[in-house]
Every structure is written in C-alpha cells, then in structure tokens.
Short mmCIF file of C-alpha atoms in Angstrom, two decimals:
data_model
loop_
_atom_site.label_atom_id
_atom_site.label_comp_id
_atom_site.label_asym_id
_atom_site.label_seq_id
_atom_site.Cartn_x
_atom_site.Cartn_y
_atom_site.Cartn_z
CA SER U 235 62.99 17.13 6.63
CA SER U 236 65.43 18.17 3.93
CA ARG U 237 62.54 18.14 1.39
CA GLN U 238 60.52 20.47 3.49
CA ARG U 239 63.66 22.73 3.64
CA GLY U 240 64.03 22.61 -0.19
CA LEU U 241 60.33 23.42 -0.66
CA SER U 242 60.54 26.32 1.83
CA LEU U 243 63.55 27.71 -0.18
CA TYR U 244 61.63 27.34 -3.50
CA TYR U 245 58.67 29.32 -2.12
CA ALA U 246 60.88 31.81 -0.51
CA GLY U 247 62.26 32.53 -4.08
CA LYS U 248 65.76 31.20 -3.05
CA PHE U 249 65.98 28.96 -6.23
CA GLN U 250 69.76 28.35 -6.14
CA GLU U 251 69.64 27.28 -2.41
CA GLY U 252 66.58 25.10 -3.14
CA ALA U 253 68.37 23.52 -6.13
CA ASP U 254 71.42 22.83 -4.01
CA GLN U 255 69.28 21.27 -1.23
CA PHE U 256 67.39 18.96 -3.62
CA LYS U 257 70.64 17.95 -5.30
CA THR U 258 72.04 17.01 -1.99
CA ASP U 259 68.87 15.10 -1.13
CA VAL U 260 69.19 13.01 -4.47
CA GLN U 261 72.80 12.25 -3.53
CA VAL U 262 71.52 10.82 -0.28
CA ASN U 263 68.50 9.02 -1.90
CA PRO U 264 69.26 8.48 -5.65
CA ASN U 265 65.65 7.00 -6.11
CA ASP U 266 63.80 10.10 -5.19
CA THR U 267 62.02 11.20 -8.31
CA GLU U 268 60.25 14.14 -6.61
CA GLU U 269 63.54 15.56 -5.27
CA ALA U 270 65.01 15.57 -8.83
CA ILE U 271 61.86 17.23 -10.16
CA TRP U 272 61.89 20.11 -7.52
CA TYR U 273 65.69 20.48 -8.33
CA GLN U 274 64.64 21.00 -12.01
CA LEU U 275 61.79 23.43 -10.98
CA CYS U 276 64.28 25.50 -8.99
CA ASN U 277 66.38 25.72 -12.10
CA MET U 278 63.47 26.60 -14.22
CA ARG U 279 62.68 29.54 -12.16
CA ARG U 280 66.36 30.63 -11.68
CA LEU U 281 67.73 29.90 -15.14
CA VAL U 282 64.83 29.98 -17.59
CA LEU U 283 63.03 32.98 -16.22
CA GLY U 284 66.09 34.74 -14.85
CA GLN U 285 64.46 35.23 -11.50
CA GLU U 286 66.04 34.66 -8.01
CA ALA U 287 63.07 35.93 -6.02
CA GLY U 288 59.41 36.94 -6.16
CA LYS U 289 56.45 35.50 -8.02
CA ALA U 290 56.64 34.18 -11.60
CA THR U 291 55.69 36.54 -14.41
CA SER U 292 53.60 35.69 -17.44
CA GLN U 293 55.40 35.50 -20.68
CA THR U 294 54.32 35.53 -24.34
CA SER U 295 53.78 32.26 -26.23
CA ALA U 296 57.22 32.69 -27.98
CA ASP U 297 58.85 33.26 -24.56
CA ILE U 298 57.21 30.12 -23.17
CA VAL U 299 58.38 27.91 -26.18
CA GLY U 300 61.91 29.45 -25.71
CA SER U 301 61.96 28.85 -22.02
CA ALA U 302 60.86 25.16 -22.54
CA LYS U 303 63.67 24.61 -25.11
CA LEU U 304 66.23 26.31 -22.94
CA PHE U 305 65.13 24.18 -19.94
CA CYS U 306 65.35 20.98 -22.05
CA THR U 307 69.10 21.53 -22.53
CA SER U 308 69.79 22.25 -18.84
CA GLU U 309 71.31 19.89 -16.27
CA LYS U 310 69.12 17.08 -14.97
CA LEU U 311 69.71 14.78 -11.94
CA GLN U 312 69.58 11.14 -12.70
CA VAL U 313 67.49 9.05 -10.36
CA GLY U 314 66.32 5.45 -10.32
CA THR U 315 62.95 4.26 -11.73
CA ASP U 316 60.07 5.44 -9.71
CA PRO U 317 57.61 2.56 -8.87
CA ARG U 318 54.57 4.93 -9.62
CA PRO U 319 53.70 5.11 -13.20
CA VAL U 320 52.37 8.61 -12.94
CA MET U 321 55.72 9.88 -11.47
CA ARG U 322 57.58 8.05 -14.14
CA ALA U 323 55.53 10.05 -16.79
CA VAL U 324 56.16 13.30 -14.82
CA SER U 325 59.86 12.61 -14.64
CA ASP U 326 59.83 11.93 -18.50
CA MET U 327 58.05 15.29 -18.86
CA PHE U 328 60.73 17.14 -16.88
CA ASN U 329 63.40 15.38 -18.89
CA CYS U 330 61.67 16.53 -21.97
CA LYS U 331 60.70 12.93 -23.22
CA VAL U 332 57.00 13.59 -23.16
CA THR U 333 54.86 16.64 -23.27
CA PRO U 334 52.57 17.96 -20.49
CA SER U 335 49.53 17.04 -22.65
CA GLU U 336 50.83 13.49 -22.85
CA VAL U 337 50.94 13.29 -19.12
CA LEU U 338 47.44 14.64 -18.75
CA ASP U 339 45.86 12.39 -21.40
CA THR U 340 47.27 9.34 -19.69
CA PHE U 341 46.98 10.17 -16.06
CA GLY U 342 44.80 13.24 -15.69
CA ARG U 343 41.59 11.28 -15.33
CA PRO U 344 40.07 11.15 -11.92
CA GLU U 345 37.68 8.27 -12.86
CA LEU U 346 40.71 6.05 -13.31
CA SER U 347 42.65 7.27 -10.24
CA PRO U 348 42.13 10.38 -8.18
CA HIS U 349 45.70 9.97 -6.85
CA ASP U 350 47.37 9.85 -10.35
CA ASP U 351 45.02 12.58 -11.53
CA PHE U 352 46.26 14.78 -8.69
CA TYR U 353 49.89 14.27 -9.28
CA ALA U 354 49.66 14.54 -13.08
CA LYS U 355 47.87 17.93 -12.69
CA LEU U 356 50.11 19.20 -9.87
CA TYR U 357 53.31 18.59 -11.75
CA VAL U 358 52.02 19.74 -15.18
CA GLY U 359 50.87 22.83 -13.47
CA LEU U 360 54.36 23.33 -11.91
CA TRP U 361 55.94 22.75 -15.27
CA ASN U 362 53.63 25.31 -16.94
CA GLU U 363 54.58 27.87 -14.18
CA GLY U 364 58.37 27.03 -14.57
CA VAL U 365 58.27 28.04 -18.24
CA GLY U 366 56.10 31.09 -17.53
CA ASP U 367 52.69 30.06 -18.63
CA MET U 368 50.71 31.19 -15.61
CA LYS U 369 47.43 30.93 -17.05
CA ALA U 370 47.85 27.26 -17.75
CA ALA U 371 49.60 26.72 -14.45
CA GLN U 372 46.69 28.28 -12.56
CA SER U 373 44.05 26.24 -14.37
CA VAL U 374 45.71 22.84 -13.94
CA ILE U 375 46.98 23.36 -10.32
CA LEU U 376 43.36 24.50 -9.29
CA GLN U 377 42.08 21.33 -10.97
CA ALA U 378 44.51 19.24 -8.84
CA VAL U 379 43.64 21.03 -5.64
CA GLU U 380 39.80 21.01 -6.13
CA GLY U 381 39.75 17.41 -7.65
CA GLN U 382 38.54 14.23 -6.07
CA TYR U 383 41.80 13.30 -4.45
CA GLY U 384 41.68 16.05 -1.79
CA LYS U 385 38.28 14.85 -0.66
CA THR U 386 39.71 11.45 0.25
CA VAL U 387 41.33 10.69 3.53
CA GLN U 388 44.47 9.58 1.77
CA GLY U 389 44.53 12.88 -0.29
CA SER U 390 43.68 15.28 2.50
CA GLU U 391 46.58 13.91 4.53
CA ASP U 392 49.00 13.77 1.68
CA TYR U 393 51.87 16.26 2.21
CA MET U 394 52.00 17.12 -1.50
CA TYR U 395 48.36 17.86 -1.55
CA LYS U 396 48.95 20.34 1.24
CA VAL U 397 51.83 21.73 -0.71
CA ALA U 398 49.57 22.20 -3.75
CA LYS U 399 47.02 24.03 -1.71
CA VAL U 400 49.59 26.41 -0.27
CA HIS U 401 51.04 26.90 -3.77
CA ALA U 402 47.57 27.99 -5.07
CA MET U 403 46.95 30.28 -2.07
CA GLN U 404 50.47 31.83 -2.26
CA ARG U 405 49.77 32.76 -5.94
CA GLY U 406 46.40 34.20 -5.08
CA TRP U 407 44.49 31.52 -7.00
CA LEU U 408 42.63 30.02 -3.94
CA ALA U 409 41.26 31.67 -0.85
CA GLY U 410 42.81 30.55 2.57
#
C-alpha cells in the first residue's frame, strides 16, 4: 500500500520522499489522520533536525524546546475529523494544540483502553523522537510495545503495533 511505502521511506531515512508520499495519500484520502501525522513526522526529522538519513540524535533540552517551536510553525496537512478520540488528540498534539503530557494523561491508561493506551504512547514517543528527545521516545515507545494491547489478538494483528515493534528494534531498544 502507499502507507507502507511511506513508512518504508521514513525508516530508510528518505524523509522528503516519505513526506511527498504521505501528502499524496492525504490528497487521495483527506480523512486519514495517520497519513497526515506521518507527513509531519517526516518533516520533523527533515526540517527540525536537519537530517535526511540515519538515526535520530539526542539533543539538549534547549534544542528540544527549539525544535518543537520550529515544528509548530511548519506546514500541516488538513484532514477530516478522525472518529477515534485518541487519534483526534494525537492529531491535536501534532498540530500543537495539546501537549504530549495531555495526550498521555487522557489516553495513556491501559485500564481504560489498551488500544487507546497503545496509540497514545506510540505517537507521543514518535513526537518525542521527532523533536530529538530520544530518552523520552524510547521510554514511551517501549511502554506502547510492551503494554497490554500487544497481548490481545486485536493488538498482535494490528499493523501499527507491528510498526512500533520494528521501530523499537531498529533503534536498538528491543531485541528481535
């Protein structure tokens, strides 16, 4: 699928090509929140960190704040309203309307919904990585991968759960 191609480009460090793929995907399906978020992730890595390939690097606290501020002024793709409350909150985070902490406070609670807990933690972790906070990214993405959702049939078969596991393995945070 075109989403899989975009994700492959992201993980290959081809952020401009990935952004272009996700932008095309949103033009075809203007209601796909996740495509718009991955577009923004590609741009975070490309523009905010000035990288076009390779792994993310850790930054200082001042760099992270500066990266987040720069990202918040960058181009965003407009999509329709996602029917999933957790993805609406994640979209708001990537549109700089709420903080990662607010997303986790509301949805990062496995006792309420393992699904929402997983998606909140995955995307907060990706946001953290995008702005260069690799320590926070690792912590939250591992919580997503090791949480209750992956132990369910729904979670173990979810494509994005598999992406999260590969992400953690690619970064050296999780053994294969």
